[in-house]
CSV table of C-alpha atoms in Angstrom, one decimal:
chain,number,residue,atom,x,y,z
A,101,MET,CA,-78.0,25.4,0.0
A,102,PRO,CA,-76.7,28.1,-2.2
A,103,ARG,CA,-74.1,30.5,-1.3
A,104,ARG,CA,-75.1,34.0,-0.5
A,105,SER,CA,-73.2,36.8,-2.0
A,106,SER,CA,-72.4,39.7,0.0
A,107,GLY,CA,-73.1,42.2,-2.6
A,108,ARG,CA,-69.5,42.6,-3.7
A,109,SER,CA,-68.4,41.2,-6.8
A,110,SER,CA,-65.3,39.2,-6.2
A,111,SER,CA,-63.7,37.4,-8.9
A,112,ARG,CA,-62.7,34.1,-7.5
A,113,PRO,CA,-61.1,31.5,-9.6
A,114,ALA,CA,-63.2,28.4,-10.2
A,115,PRO,CA,-62.2,25.5,-8.2
A,116,ARG,CA,-59.6,23.2,-9.6
A,117,PRO,CA,-60.4,19.6,-10.2
A,118,ALA,CA,-58.6,17.4,-8.0
A,119,PRO,CA,-55.3,16.0,-9.7
A,120,ALA,CA,-55.5,12.4,-10.7
A,121,ARG,CA,-54.0,10.1,-8.1
A,122,SER,CA,-50.9,7.9,-8.9
A,123,PRO,CA,-50.9,4.2,-8.1
A,124,PRO,CA,-49.8,3.4,-4.6
A,125,PRO,CA,-46.0,3.1,-4.3
A,126,GLN,CA,-44.4,-0.4,-4.5
A,127,PRO,CA,-43.1,-1.8,-1.4
A,128,ALA,CA,-39.4,-1.3,-0.7
A,129,HIS,CA,-37.1,-3.9,-1.9
A,130,HIS,CA,-35.1,-5.4,0.9
A,131,ALA,CA,-31.7,-7.0,0.7
A,132,PRO,CA,-31.8,-10.7,0.7
A,133,PRO,CA,-31.0,-12.4,4.1
A,134,PRO,CA,-27.2,-13.3,4.8
A,135,ALA,CA,-26.1,-16.6,3.8
A,136,PRO,CA,-26.0,-19.1,6.4
A,137,ALA,CA,-22.8,-19.6,8.2
A,138,GLN,CA,-20.8,-22.7,7.3
A,139,SER,CA,-20.3,-24.8,10.3
A,140,GLY,CA,-17.3,-27.0,10.8
A,141,GLY,CA,-15.9,-26.2,7.3
A,142,GLY,CA,-12.3,-26.0,8.0
A,143,SER,CA,-9.8,-28.4,9.4
A,144,MET,CA,-7.4,-27.5,12.4
A,145,LEU,CA,-4.4,-27.6,10.2
A,146,GLY,CA,-6.0,-25.0,7.8
A,147,GLY,CA,-6.3,-22.4,10.8
A,148,ILE,CA,-2.7,-23.1,11.9
A,149,GLY,CA,-1.4,-23.1,8.4
A,150,SER,CA,-3.1,-19.8,7.8
A,151,THR,CA,-1.6,-18.4,10.9
A,152,ILE,CA,1.9,-19.6,9.9
A,153,VAL,CA,1.6,-18.1,6.4
A,154,GLN,CA,0.5,-14.7,7.9
A,155,GLY,CA,3.4,-14.8,10.3
A,156,MET,CA,5.8,-15.6,7.4
A,157,ALA,CA,4.4,-12.6,5.4
A,158,PHE,CA,4.8,-10.3,8.4
A,159,GLY,CA,8.2,-11.4,8.9
A,160,THR,CA,9.2,-10.9,5.2
A,161,GLY,CA,7.7,-7.5,5.2
A,162,SER,CA,9.5,-6.5,8.4
A,163,ALA,CA,12.8,-7.7,6.7
A,164,VAL,CA,12.1,-5.8,3.6
A,165,ALA,CA,11.4,-2.7,5.7
A,166,HIS,CA,14.5,-3.0,7.7
A,167,ARG,CA,16.6,-3.4,4.4
A,168,ALA,CA,15.0,-0.2,3.1
A,169,VAL,CA,15.7,1.7,6.2
A,170,ASP,CA,19.4,0.3,6.1
A,171,ALA,CA,19.5,1.6,2.5
A,172,VAL,CA,18.5,5.1,3.5
A,173,MET,CA,20.2,5.4,6.9
A,174,GLY,CA,23.2,3.2,6.4
A,175,PRO,CA,24.0,-0.2,7.7
A,176,ARG,CA,23.8,-0.9,11.3
A,177,THR,CA,27.0,-1.4,13.3
A,178,ILE,CA,27.6,-2.8,16.8
A,179,GLN,CA,30.6,-1.8,18.7
A,180,HIS,CA,31.9,-3.6,21.6
A,181,GLU,CA,33.9,-1.4,24.0
A,182,THR,CA,35.7,-2.7,27.0
A,183,VAL,CA,36.4,-0.6,30.0
A,184,VAL,CA,39.7,-1.2,31.9
A,185,SER,CA,39.5,-0.2,35.5
A,186,GLU,CA,42.4,1.3,37.2
A,187,ALA,CA,42.9,-1.6,39.6
A,188,ALA,CA,42.9,-4.1,36.7
A,189,ALA,CA,45.6,-2.0,34.8
A,190,ALA,CA,47.8,-1.7,37.8
A,191,PRO,CA,50.2,-4.3,38.7
A,192,ALA,CA,49.1,-6.8,41.4
A,193,PRO,CA,50.4,-5.8,44.7
A,194,ALA,CA,53.4,-7.9,46.1
A,195,ASN,CA,51.4,-9.3,49.1
A,196,SER,CA,48.7,-11.1,46.8
A,197,PHE,CA,48.4,-14.8,46.8
A,198,SER,CA,50.1,-16.8,44.3
A,199,GLY,CA,48.3,-18.0,41.2
A,200,SER,CA,49.1,-21.7,41.8
A,201,ASP,CA,46.2,-21.8,44.5
A,202,ALA,CA,43.2,-23.6,43.5
A,203,CYS,CA,41.1,-20.6,44.9
A,204,SER,CA,43.1,-17.9,43.3
A,205,ILE,CA,40.2,-16.6,41.2
A,206,HIS,CA,38.1,-16.2,44.3
A,207,THR,CA,41.0,-14.8,46.2
A,208,LYS,CA,41.6,-12.2,43.4
A,209,ALA,CA,37.9,-11.3,43.3
A,210,PHE,CA,37.7,-10.7,47.0
A,211,GLN,CA,41.0,-8.7,47.0
A,212,ASP,CA,39.6,-6.6,44.1
A,213,CYS,CA,36.4,-6.0,46.1
A,214,LEU,CA,38.3,-4.8,49.3
A,215,ASN,CA,40.5,-2.5,47.2
A,216,GLY,CA,37.4,-1.1,45.4
A,217,TYR,CA,35.0,-0.6,48.4
A,218,GLY,CA,37.6,0.1,51.1
A,219,ASN,CA,35.6,0.7,54.4
A,220,GLU,CA,32.3,-0.9,53.1
A,221,ILE,CA,33.5,-4.4,53.7
A,222,SER,CA,29.9,-5.6,53.8
A,223,LYS,CA,29.6,-5.4,50.0
A,224,CYS,CA,32.5,-8.0,49.6
A,225,GLN,CA,30.7,-10.6,51.8
A,226,PHE,CA,29.7,-12.7,48.9
A,227,TYR,CA,33.2,-12.9,47.6
A,228,MET,CA,34.4,-13.8,51.2
A,229,ASP,CA,31.9,-16.6,51.3
A,230,MET,CA,32.8,-17.9,47.9
A,231,LEU,CA,36.5,-17.9,49.0
A,232,ALA,CA,35.7,-19.7,52.3
A,233,GLU,CA,33.6,-22.3,50.4
A,234,CYS,CA,36.5,-22.9,47.8
A,235,ARG,CA,39.2,-23.3,50.5
A,236,LYS,CA,36.9,-25.6,52.5
A,237,ASN,CA,36.3,-27.9,49.5
A,238,SER,CA,40.0,-27.9,48.4
A,239,GLY,CA,41.3,-28.7,51.9
A,240,SER,CA,43.5,-25.5,52.1
A,241,VAL,CA,43.1,-23.1,55.1
A,242,LEU,CA,42.9,-19.4,55.2
A,243,GLY,CA,46.3,-17.6,55.4
A,244,ALA,CA,48.3,-20.8,54.6
Protein backbone atom coordinates (compact mmCIF):
# COMPACT_ATOMS: atom_id res chain seq x y z
CA MET A 1 0.00 0.00 0.00
CA PRO A 2 1.59 3.17 -1.19
CA ARG A 3 1.65 6.30 0.82
CA ARG A 4 -0.56 9.12 0.00
CA SER A 5 0.77 12.53 -0.26
CA SER A 6 -1.25 15.35 1.17
CA GLY A 7 -0.51 17.72 -1.63
CA ARG A 8 2.24 19.43 0.16
CA SER A 9 5.67 18.90 -0.94
CA SER A 10 7.80 18.08 2.02
CA SER A 11 11.34 17.26 1.72
CA ARG A 12 11.95 14.41 4.00
CA PRO A 13 15.30 12.88 4.13
CA ALA A 14 15.52 9.37 2.92
CA PRO A 15 15.49 6.78 5.69
CA ARG A 16 18.92 5.75 6.84
CA PRO A 17 19.98 2.21 6.60
CA ALA A 18 20.27 0.43 9.97
CA PRO A 19 23.80 0.48 11.34
CA ALA A 20 25.70 -2.73 11.18
CA ARG A 21 25.43 -4.60 14.48
CA SER A 22 28.59 -5.36 16.40
CA PRO A 23 29.18 -8.88 17.70
CA PRO A 24 27.59 -9.62 21.13
CA PRO A 25 29.69 -8.58 24.16
CA GLN A 26 32.00 -11.14 25.67
CA PRO A 27 30.97 -12.52 29.06
CA ALA A 28 32.57 -10.66 31.99
CA HIS A 29 35.72 -12.23 33.36
CA HIS A 30 35.31 -13.14 37.04
CA ALA A 31 38.09 -13.34 39.60
CA PRO A 32 39.31 -16.85 40.33
CA PRO A 33 37.79 -18.46 43.42
CA PRO A 34 39.75 -17.98 46.66
CA ALA A 35 42.38 -20.51 47.50
CA PRO A 36 41.23 -23.22 49.88
CA ALA A 37 42.11 -22.60 53.55
CA GLN A 38 44.99 -24.59 54.92
CA SER A 39 43.70 -26.80 57.66
CA GLY A 40 45.95 -27.76 60.54
CA GLY A 41 48.95 -26.15 58.89
CA GLY A 42 50.59 -24.64 61.99
CA SER A 43 51.85 -26.02 65.23
CA MET A 44 50.78 -24.84 68.67
CA LEU A 45 54.31 -23.63 69.33
CA GLY A 46 54.20 -21.52 66.17
CA GLY A 47 51.15 -19.63 67.42
CA ILE A 48 52.60 -19.05 70.86
CA GLY A 49 56.00 -18.17 69.41
CA SER A 50 54.36 -15.63 67.13
CA THR A 51 52.57 -14.07 70.09
CA ILE A 52 55.81 -13.91 72.09
CA VAL A 53 57.67 -12.26 69.22
CA GLN A 54 54.85 -9.77 68.75
CA GLY A 55 54.94 -8.93 72.48
CA MET A 56 58.68 -8.44 72.39
CA ALA A 57 58.34 -6.11 69.41
CA PHE A 58 55.64 -4.13 71.22
CA GLY A 59 57.80 -3.87 74.34
CA THR A 60 60.81 -2.74 72.35
CA GLY A 61 58.75 -0.12 70.55
CA SER A 62 57.37 1.10 73.85
CA ALA A 63 60.86 1.37 75.34
CA VAL A 64 62.11 3.30 72.32
CA ALA A 65 59.15 5.67 72.61
CA HIS A 66 59.83 6.22 76.32
CA ARG A 67 63.45 7.03 75.56
CA ALA A 68 62.39 9.49 72.86
CA VAL A 69 60.01 11.25 75.26
CA ASP A 70 62.72 11.33 77.93
CA ALA A 71 65.10 12.90 75.43
CA VAL A 72 62.62 15.67 74.70
CA MET A 73 61.06 16.20 78.14
CA GLY A 74 64.04 15.33 80.31
CA PRO A 75 64.57 12.28 82.49
CA ARG A 76 61.89 11.13 84.88
CA THR A 77 62.75 11.62 88.53
CA ILE A 78 61.05 10.23 91.59
CA GLN A 79 61.19 12.10 94.87
CA HIS A 80 60.36 10.42 98.14
CA GLU A 81 59.14 12.82 100.76
CA THR A 82 58.49 12.06 104.38
CA VAL A 83 56.03 14.05 106.41
CA VAL A 84 56.86 14.37 110.08
CA SER A 85 53.79 14.88 112.24
CA GLU A 86 53.90 17.15 115.26
CA ALA A 87 53.28 14.22 117.64
CA ALA A 88 56.32 12.34 116.33
CA ALA A 89 58.54 15.44 116.38
CA ALA A 90 57.62 16.32 119.98
CA PRO A 91 59.43 14.49 122.78
CA ALA A 92 57.55 11.59 124.36
CA PRO A 93 55.48 12.50 127.42
CA ALA A 94 56.92 11.60 130.80
CA ASN A 95 54.09 9.18 131.65
CA SER A 96 54.66 6.91 128.64
CA PHE A 97 55.66 3.28 129.11
CA SER A 98 59.29 2.28 129.06
CA GLY A 99 60.79 0.95 125.83
CA SER A 100 61.87 -2.29 127.48
CA ASP A 101 58.28 -3.62 127.45
CA ALA A 102 57.70 -6.40 124.91
CA CYS A 103 54.56 -4.59 123.74
CA SER A 104 56.07 -1.10 123.61
CA ILE A 105 55.34 -0.77 119.88
CA HIS A 106 51.64 -1.46 120.44
CA THR A 107 51.58 0.79 123.48
CA LYS A 108 53.13 3.66 121.54
CA ALA A 109 50.72 3.17 118.62
CA PHE A 110 47.73 3.17 121.00
CA GLN A 111 49.03 6.28 122.83
CA ASP A 112 49.61 8.10 119.52
CA CYS A 113 46.08 7.25 118.40
CA LEU A 114 44.62 8.59 121.66
CA ASN A 115 46.66 11.78 121.31
CA GLY A 116 45.59 12.22 117.69
CA TYR A 117 41.86 11.51 117.94
CA GLY A 118 41.17 12.75 121.47
CA ASN A 119 37.49 12.16 122.16
CA GLU A 120 36.95 9.72 119.23
CA ILE A 121 38.25 6.71 121.13
CA SER A 122 36.38 4.26 118.90
CA LYS A 123 38.95 4.94 116.17
CA CYS A 124 41.65 3.56 118.48
CA GLN A 125 39.88 0.25 119.21
CA PHE A 126 42.13 -1.65 116.80
CA TYR A 127 45.27 -0.46 118.60
CA MET A 128 43.77 -1.31 122.01
CA ASP A 129 42.92 -4.82 120.82
CA MET A 130 46.43 -5.33 119.47
CA LEU A 131 47.94 -4.12 122.76
CA ALA A 132 45.68 -6.40 124.80
CA GLU A 133 46.54 -9.39 122.60
CA CYS A 134 50.26 -8.66 122.92
CA ARG A 135 50.10 -8.36 126.67
CA LYS A 136 48.01 -11.54 126.94
CA ASN A 137 50.58 -13.46 124.91
CA SER A 138 53.59 -12.02 126.74
CA GLY A 139 52.14 -12.61 130.21
CA SER A 140 52.27 -8.97 131.34
CA VAL A 141 49.19 -7.22 132.70
CA LEU A 142 47.75 -3.84 131.85
CA GLY A 143 49.09 -1.08 134.01
CA ALA A 144 51.97 -3.15 135.41
